[in-house]
PDB file of C-alpha atoms in Angstrom:
ATOM      1  CA  MET A  11       0.000   0.000   0.000  1.00 36.00           C
ATOM      2  CA  ASN A  12       1.333   3.420  -0.910  1.00 36.00           C
ATOM      3  CA  LYS A  13       1.333   6.014   1.799  1.00 36.00           C
ATOM      4  CA  TYR A  14       1.094   9.710   1.106  1.00 34.00           C
ATOM      5  CA  LEU A  15       1.747  12.576   3.394  1.00 34.00           C
ATOM      6  CA  LEU A  16       0.474  16.022   2.559  1.00 32.00           C
ATOM      7  CA  LEU A  17       1.816  18.876   4.588  1.00 33.00           C
ATOM      8  CA  SER A  18       0.671  22.400   4.080  1.00 31.00           C
ATOM      9  CA  ALA A  19       2.116  25.302   5.979  1.00 31.00           C
ATOM     10  CA  SER A  20       3.347  28.799   5.452  1.00 31.00           C
ATOM     11  CA  LEU A  21       6.903  28.607   6.694  1.00 31.00           C
ATOM     12  CA  VAL A  22       8.281  31.980   5.707  1.00 33.00           C
ATOM     13  CA  SER A  23       6.721  35.369   6.333  1.00 34.00           C
ATOM     14  CA  SER A  24       8.004  38.425   4.580  1.00 34.00           C
ATOM     15  CA  VAL A  25       7.042  42.022   3.961  1.00 36.00           C
ATOM     16  CA  GLY A  26       8.562  43.824   1.021  1.00 40.00           C
ATOM     17  CA  GLY A  27      11.165  41.101   0.689  1.00 40.00           C
ATOM     18  CA  GLN A  28      12.315  41.533   4.283  1.00 44.00           C
ATOM     19  CA  ALA A  29      12.023  38.676   6.718  1.00 45.00           C
ATOM     20  CA  ILE A  30       9.933  39.345   9.797  1.00 44.00           C
ATOM     21  CA  GLU A  31      11.702  38.615  13.058  1.00 49.00           C
ATOM     22  CA  PHE A  32       9.586  37.174  15.837  1.00 46.00           C
ATOM     23  CA  GLU A  33      10.349  37.289  19.541  1.00 56.00           C
ATOM     24  CA  ARG A  34       9.403  33.621  19.861  1.00 58.00           C
ATOM     25  CA  PRO A  35       9.834  31.000  17.159  1.00 54.00           C
ATOM     26  CA  ASN A  36       6.925  30.309  14.841  1.00 54.00           C
ATOM     27  CA  ILE A  37       4.990  27.166  15.611  1.00 60.00           C
ATOM     28  CA  VAL A  38       3.691  25.103  12.738  1.00 61.00           C
ATOM     29  CA  ILE A  39       0.827  22.788  13.610  1.00 62.00           C
ATOM     30  CA  ILE A  40       0.348  19.981  11.139  1.00 63.00           C
ATOM     31  CA  TYR A  41      -2.887  18.026  11.376  1.00 60.00           C
ATOM     32  CA  THR A  42      -2.851  14.588   9.832  1.00 63.00           C
ATOM     33  CA  ASP A  43      -5.058  11.553  10.003  1.00 57.00           C
ATOM     34  CA  ASP A  44      -4.186   7.876  10.151  1.00 58.00           C
ATOM     35  CA  MET A  45      -0.504   8.346  10.927  1.00 62.00           C
ATOM     36  CA  GLY A  46       1.448   5.864  12.952  1.00 61.00           C
ATOM     37  CA  MET A  47       4.358   6.461  15.320  1.00 57.00           C
ATOM     38  CA  GLY A  48       6.828   5.422  12.639  1.00 61.00           C
ATOM     39  CA  ASP A  49       5.577   7.557   9.769  1.00 62.00           C
ATOM     40  CA  LEU A  50       8.066  10.439  10.183  1.00 60.00           C
ATOM     41  CA  SER A  51      11.808  10.171  10.550  1.00 56.00           C
ATOM     42  CA  CYS A  52      11.651  11.994  13.893  1.00 56.00           C
ATOM     43  CA  TYR A  53       9.903   8.783  14.987  1.00 58.00           C
ATOM     44  CA  ASN A  54      12.375   6.520  13.177  1.00 57.00           C
ATOM     45  CA  SER A  55      10.711   6.136   9.793  1.00 60.00           C
ATOM     46  CA  GLY A  56      13.027   5.388   6.929  1.00 61.00           C
ATOM     47  CA  TRP A  57      10.554   6.180   4.177  1.00 60.00           C
ATOM     48  CA  VAL A  58       9.676   9.834   4.877  1.00 60.00           C
ATOM     49  CA  GLU A  59      12.747  11.910   5.631  1.00 60.00           C
ATOM     50  CA  THR A  60      12.162  14.878   7.925  1.00 57.00           C
ATOM     51  CA  PRO A  61      15.717  15.889   8.820  1.00 58.00           C
ATOM     52  CA  ASN A  62      14.910  19.491   9.682  1.00 54.00           C
ATOM     53  CA  ILE A  63      12.316  18.820  12.347  1.00 60.00           C
ATOM     54  CA  LYS A  64      13.723  19.893  15.669  1.00 70.00           C
ATOM     55  CA  LYS A  65      15.673  17.616  17.974  1.00 85.00           C
ATOM     56  CA  TYR A  66      12.741  17.051  20.348  1.00 90.00           C
ATOM     57  CA  THR A  67       9.028  16.616  19.755  1.00 90.00           C
ATOM     58  CA  PHE A  68       6.536  17.339  22.520  1.00 90.00           C
ATOM     59  CA  SER A  69       2.953  16.416  23.219  1.00 91.00           C
ATOM     60  CA  MET A  70       0.293  16.954  25.811  1.00 86.00           C
ATOM     61  CA  GLN A  71      -3.012  15.266  26.485  1.00 85.00           C
ATOM     62  CA  THR A  72      -5.820  16.316  28.734  1.00 82.00           C
ATOM     63  CA  SER A  73      -8.932  14.360  29.554  1.00 80.00           C
ATOM     64  CA  ARG A  74     -10.674  17.097  31.516  1.00 76.00           C
ATOM     65  CA  GLY A  75     -13.952  17.855  29.800  1.00 74.00           C
ATOM     66  CA  ILE A  76     -13.499  15.000  27.345  1.00 75.00           C
ATOM     67  CA  TYR A  77     -16.482  12.723  26.717  1.00 76.00           C
ATOM     68  CA  SER A  78     -16.171   9.540  28.813  1.00 80.00           C
ATOM     69  CA  GLY A  79     -12.842  10.677  30.205  1.00 75.00           C
ATOM     70  CA  PRO A  80     -11.823  10.683  33.845  1.00 77.00           C
ATOM     71  CA  GLU A  81     -12.345  13.827  35.893  1.00 78.00           C
ATOM     72  CA  TYR A  82      -8.729  14.664  35.064  1.00 79.00           C
ATOM     73  CA  TYR A  83      -5.749  12.804  33.686  1.00 84.00           C
ATOM     74  CA  GLY A  84      -3.017  14.921  32.157  1.00 88.00           C
ATOM     75  CA  ILE A  85      -0.129  13.496  30.184  1.00 92.00           C
ATOM     76  CA  ARG A  86       2.959  15.315  28.906  1.00 94.00           C
ATOM     77  CA  SER A  87       5.652  13.727  26.768  1.00 95.00           C
ATOM     78  CA  VAL A  88       8.818  14.386  24.820  1.00 96.00           C
ATOM     79  CA  SER A  89      10.723  12.327  22.285  1.00 95.00           C
ATOM     80  CA  ASP A  90      14.196  12.687  20.855  1.00 93.00           C
ATOM     81  CA  GLY A  91      13.399  10.280  18.024  1.00 90.00           C
ATOM     82  CA  ARG A  92      14.812   7.282  19.834  1.00 94.00           C
ATOM     83  CA  TYR A  93      13.296   7.562  23.289  1.00 97.00           C
ATOM     84  CA  ARG A  94       9.811   8.645  24.337  1.00 97.00           C
ATOM     85  CA  TYR A  95       9.521  10.003  27.877  1.00 98.00           C
ATOM     86  CA  ILE A  96       6.001  10.263  29.319  1.00 97.00           C
ATOM     87  CA  VAL A  97       4.897  12.029  32.494  1.00 97.00           C
ATOM     88  CA  ASN A  98       1.482  11.027  33.836  1.00 94.00           C
ATOM     89  CA  LEU A  99       0.547  13.972  36.030  1.00 93.00           C
ATOM     90  CA  THR A 100      -1.844  12.013  38.259  1.00 91.00           C
ATOM     91  CA  PRO A 101      -0.818   8.342  38.206  1.00 93.00           C
ATOM     92  CA  GLU A 102      -3.071   7.644  41.198  1.00 93.00           C
ATOM     93  CA  VAL A 103      -6.136   8.262  38.985  1.00 90.00           C
ATOM     94  CA  THR A 104      -7.559   5.398  36.933  1.00 91.00           C
ATOM     95  CA  PHE A 105      -7.303   6.297  33.243  1.00 89.00           C
ATOM     96  CA  GLN A 106     -10.379   5.971  31.074  1.00 88.00           C
ATOM     97  CA  ASN A 107     -11.749   7.123  27.754  1.00 87.00           C
ATOM     98  CA  THR A 108     -14.489   5.932  25.400  1.00 89.00           C
ATOM     99  CA  GLU A 109     -12.487   2.784  24.672  1.00 90.00           C
ATOM    100  CA  VAL A 110     -13.115   1.311  28.139  1.00 91.00           C
ATOM    101  CA  PHE A 111     -16.855   1.246  27.395  1.00 92.00           C
ATOM    102  CA  THR A 112     -16.588  -0.690  24.126  1.00 93.00           C
ATOM    103  CA  PRO A 113     -17.645  -4.339  23.796  1.00 94.00           C
ATOM    104  CA  LEU A 114     -14.054  -5.294  22.907  1.00 93.00           C
ATOM    105  CA  PHE A 115     -12.652  -3.748  26.079  1.00 93.00           C
ATOM    106  CA  LYS A 116     -15.396  -5.419  28.127  1.00 95.00           C
ATOM    107  CA  LEU A 117     -14.347  -8.769  26.614  1.00 95.00           C
ATOM    108  CA  TRP A 118     -10.738  -8.080  27.598  1.00 93.00           C
ATOM    109  CA  GLU A 119     -11.890  -7.296  31.142  1.00 95.00           C
ATOM    110  CA  GLN A 120     -13.761 -10.615  31.279  1.00 96.00           C
ATOM    111  CA  LYS A 121     -10.745 -12.432  29.921  1.00 96.00           C
ATOM    112  CA  ALA A 122      -8.547 -10.707  32.529  1.00 95.00           C
ATOM    113  CA  GLU A 123     -10.392 -12.597  35.265  1.00 96.00           C
ATOM    114  CA  SER A 124      -8.644 -15.810  34.191  1.00 96.00           C
ATOM    115  CA  ASP A 125      -5.864 -14.743  31.808  1.00 96.00           C
ATOM    116  CA  LYS A 126      -2.681 -13.203  33.242  1.00 96.00           C
ATOM    117  CA  HIS A 127      -1.693 -11.483  29.959  1.00 94.00           C
ATOM    118  CA  ALA A 128      -5.123  -9.865  29.549  1.00 94.00           C
ATOM    119  CA  LYS A 129      -5.047  -8.746  33.188  1.00 95.00           C
ATOM    120  CA  ASN A 130      -1.601  -7.201  32.670  1.00 93.00           C
ATOM    121  CA  MET A 131      -2.700  -5.364  29.496  1.00 92.00           C
ATOM    122  CA  ILE A 132      -5.849  -3.975  31.143  1.00 93.00           C
ATOM    123  CA  GLY A 133      -3.767  -2.905  34.144  1.00 93.00           C
ATOM    124  CA  LYS A 134      -1.204  -1.097  31.959  1.00 92.00           C
ATOM    125  CA  TYR A 135      -3.956   0.760  30.147  1.00 90.00           C
ATOM    126  CA  ARG A 136      -5.933   1.852  33.213  1.00 91.00           C
ATOM    127  CA  HIS A 137      -3.165   2.340  35.798  1.00 93.00           C
ATOM    128  CA  ARG A 138      -0.114   4.186  34.555  1.00 94.00           C
ATOM    129  CA  PRO A 139       3.105   4.977  36.434  1.00 96.00           C
ATOM    130  CA  ALA A 140       4.246   8.541  37.143  1.00 96.00           C
ATOM    131  CA  ILE A 141       6.929   8.327  34.440  1.00 98.00           C
ATOM    132  CA  GLU A 142       7.489   6.071  31.467  1.00 97.00           C
ATOM    133  CA  LEU A 143      10.441   5.727  29.106  1.00 98.00           C
ATOM    134  CA  TYR A 144      10.426   3.698  25.895  1.00 97.00           C
ATOM    135  CA  ASP A 145      13.062   2.952  23.257  1.00 97.00           C
ATOM    136  CA  VAL A 146      10.829   3.423  20.225  1.00 95.00           C
ATOM    137  CA  LYS A 147      13.503   2.188  17.812  1.00 94.00           C
ATOM    138  CA  LYS A 148      13.785  -1.182  19.507  1.00 95.00           C
ATOM    139  CA  GLU A 149      10.216  -1.370  20.687  1.00 93.00           C
ATOM    140  CA  PRO A 150       7.801   0.891  18.741  1.00 91.00           C
ATOM    141  CA  TYR A 151       4.667  -0.320  20.559  1.00 91.00           C
ATOM    142  CA  CYS A 152       5.972   1.012  23.896  1.00 92.00           C
ATOM    143  CA  MET A 153       5.219  -2.039  25.989  1.00 92.00           C
ATOM    144  CA  LYS A 154       8.443  -2.255  28.040  1.00 95.00           C
ATOM    145  CA  ASN A 155       8.821   0.708  30.380  1.00 96.00           C
ATOM    146  CA  LEU A 156      12.530   1.432  30.954  1.00 98.00           C
ATOM    147  CA  ALA A 157      11.996   4.169  33.556  1.00 97.00           C
ATOM    148  CA  ASP A 158      13.023   2.003  36.515  1.00 97.00           C
ATOM    149  CA  ASP A 159      16.260   0.864  34.866  1.00 97.00           C
ATOM    150  CA  LYS A 160      19.172   2.840  36.378  1.00 97.00           C
ATOM    151  CA  TRP A 161      21.035   2.627  33.051  1.00 97.00           C
ATOM    152  CA  TYR A 162      18.592   5.217  31.622  1.00 98.00           C
ATOM    153  CA  GLU A 163      18.846   7.797  34.447  1.00 98.00           C
ATOM    154  CA  LYS A 164      20.817  10.306  32.307  1.00 98.00           C
ATOM    155  CA  LYS A 165      18.391   9.973  29.390  1.00 98.00           C
ATOM    156  CA  ILE A 166      15.430  10.491  31.731  1.00 98.00           C
ATOM    157  CA  ALA A 167      17.110  13.563  33.259  1.00 98.00           C
ATOM    158  CA  GLU A 168      17.799  15.014  29.792  1.00 97.00           C
ATOM    159  CA  LEU A 169      14.264  14.456  28.516  1.00 98.00           C
ATOM    160  CA  ASP A 170      12.663  15.618  31.771  1.00 97.00           C
ATOM    161  CA  SER A 171      14.676  18.844  31.601  1.00 97.00           C
ATOM    162  CA  GLU A 172      13.630  19.460  27.974  1.00 95.00           C
ATOM    163  CA  LEU A 173       9.992  18.709  28.786  1.00 95.00           C
ATOM    164  CA  LYS A 174      10.001  21.141  31.719  1.00 95.00           C
ATOM    165  CA  LYS A 175      11.559  23.865  29.539  1.00 94.00           C
ATOM    166  CA  TRP A 176       8.873  23.311  26.891  1.00 92.00           C
ATOM    167  CA  MET A 177       6.085  23.369  29.475  1.00 91.00           C
ATOM    168  CA  GLU A 178       7.414  26.620  30.934  1.00 91.00           C
ATOM    169  CA  TYR A 179       7.677  28.132  27.453  1.00 90.00           C
ATOM    170  CA  CYS A 180       4.037  27.180  26.781  1.00 86.00           C
ATOM    171  CA  GLY A 181       2.812  28.421  30.164  1.00 88.00           C
ATOM    172  CA  ASP A 182       1.865  24.847  31.085  1.00 87.00           C
ATOM    173  CA  LYS A 183       1.834  24.421  34.861  1.00 87.00           C
ATOM    174  CA  GLY A 184       1.066  20.718  34.711  1.00 85.00           C
ATOM    175  CA  GLN A 185      -1.751  19.648  37.016  1.00 85.00           C
ATOM    176  CA  GLU A 186      -2.731  23.249  37.710  1.00 85.00           C
ATOM    177  CA  THR A 187      -3.257  23.765  33.978  1.00 80.00           C
ATOM    178  CA  GLU A 188      -5.247  20.528  33.800  1.00 81.00           C
ATOM    179  CA  MET A 189      -7.609  21.658  36.543  1.00 79.00           C
ATOM    180  CA  GLU A 190      -8.211  24.962  34.711  1.00 80.00           C
ATOM    181  CA  ALA A 191      -9.179  23.181  31.479  1.00 73.00           C
ATOM    182  CA  LEU A 192     -12.931  23.347  32.128  1.00 71.00           C
ATOM    183  CA  GLU A 193     -12.705  27.116  32.650  1.00 76.00           C
ATOM    184  CA  HIS A 194     -10.976  27.481  29.280  1.00 65.00           C
ATOM    185  CA  LEU A 195     -13.550  25.208  27.659  1.00 65.00           C
ATOM    186  CA  ALA A 196     -16.424  27.302  29.058  1.00 64.00           C
ATOM    187  CA  LYS A 197     -14.783  30.539  27.856  1.00 65.00           C
ATOM    188  CA  SER A 198     -14.315  29.028  24.394  1.00 61.00           C
ATOM    189  CA  LYS A 199     -17.978  27.970  24.201  1.00 63.00           C
ATOM    190  CA  ASN A 200     -19.147  31.424  25.352  1.00 66.00           C
ATOM    191  CA  LYS A 201     -17.240  33.113  22.502  1.00 66.00           C
ATOM    192  CA  LYS A 202     -19.236  31.172  19.904  1.00 59.00           C
TER     193      LYS A 202
END
């Protein structure tokens, strides 16, 4: 099957032939559908070269105000192309989304009553540790968490530092930002 990637963005701004200087770097948001972790070279793809994408990629997820989500469950992550570092802001909270209400998930839960593998998979999905680290080159499905392995302490420190810098740059205060999400959602709805 052939895969195609269409990216559309205005990367250069100019006025009268002069480049505009910005105080902060421009941010290009690219929306795509049906992409996998390995589709871009920043995530180890060999078939779509993206050599000029920055050294780190960042992501954030919130579940506050999301249909069938938990009351709150924030996730922040950073990847350097080889390793993905994930911070679960409230690991004590049971994670949920619409998937946990599907017939397939319910079957897995039934199977987990007598099947150790199914029980382990359900547990990993619903109960996540405070931090996770995965070698996405060796293990793209992120099933083996390396965060407790002392050998990776320097990598975790590096990625944690980069993630904190990015969060500060974005004004993201972690759990505090998560708890304010409903206020932002209400303000957004009131503007419409």
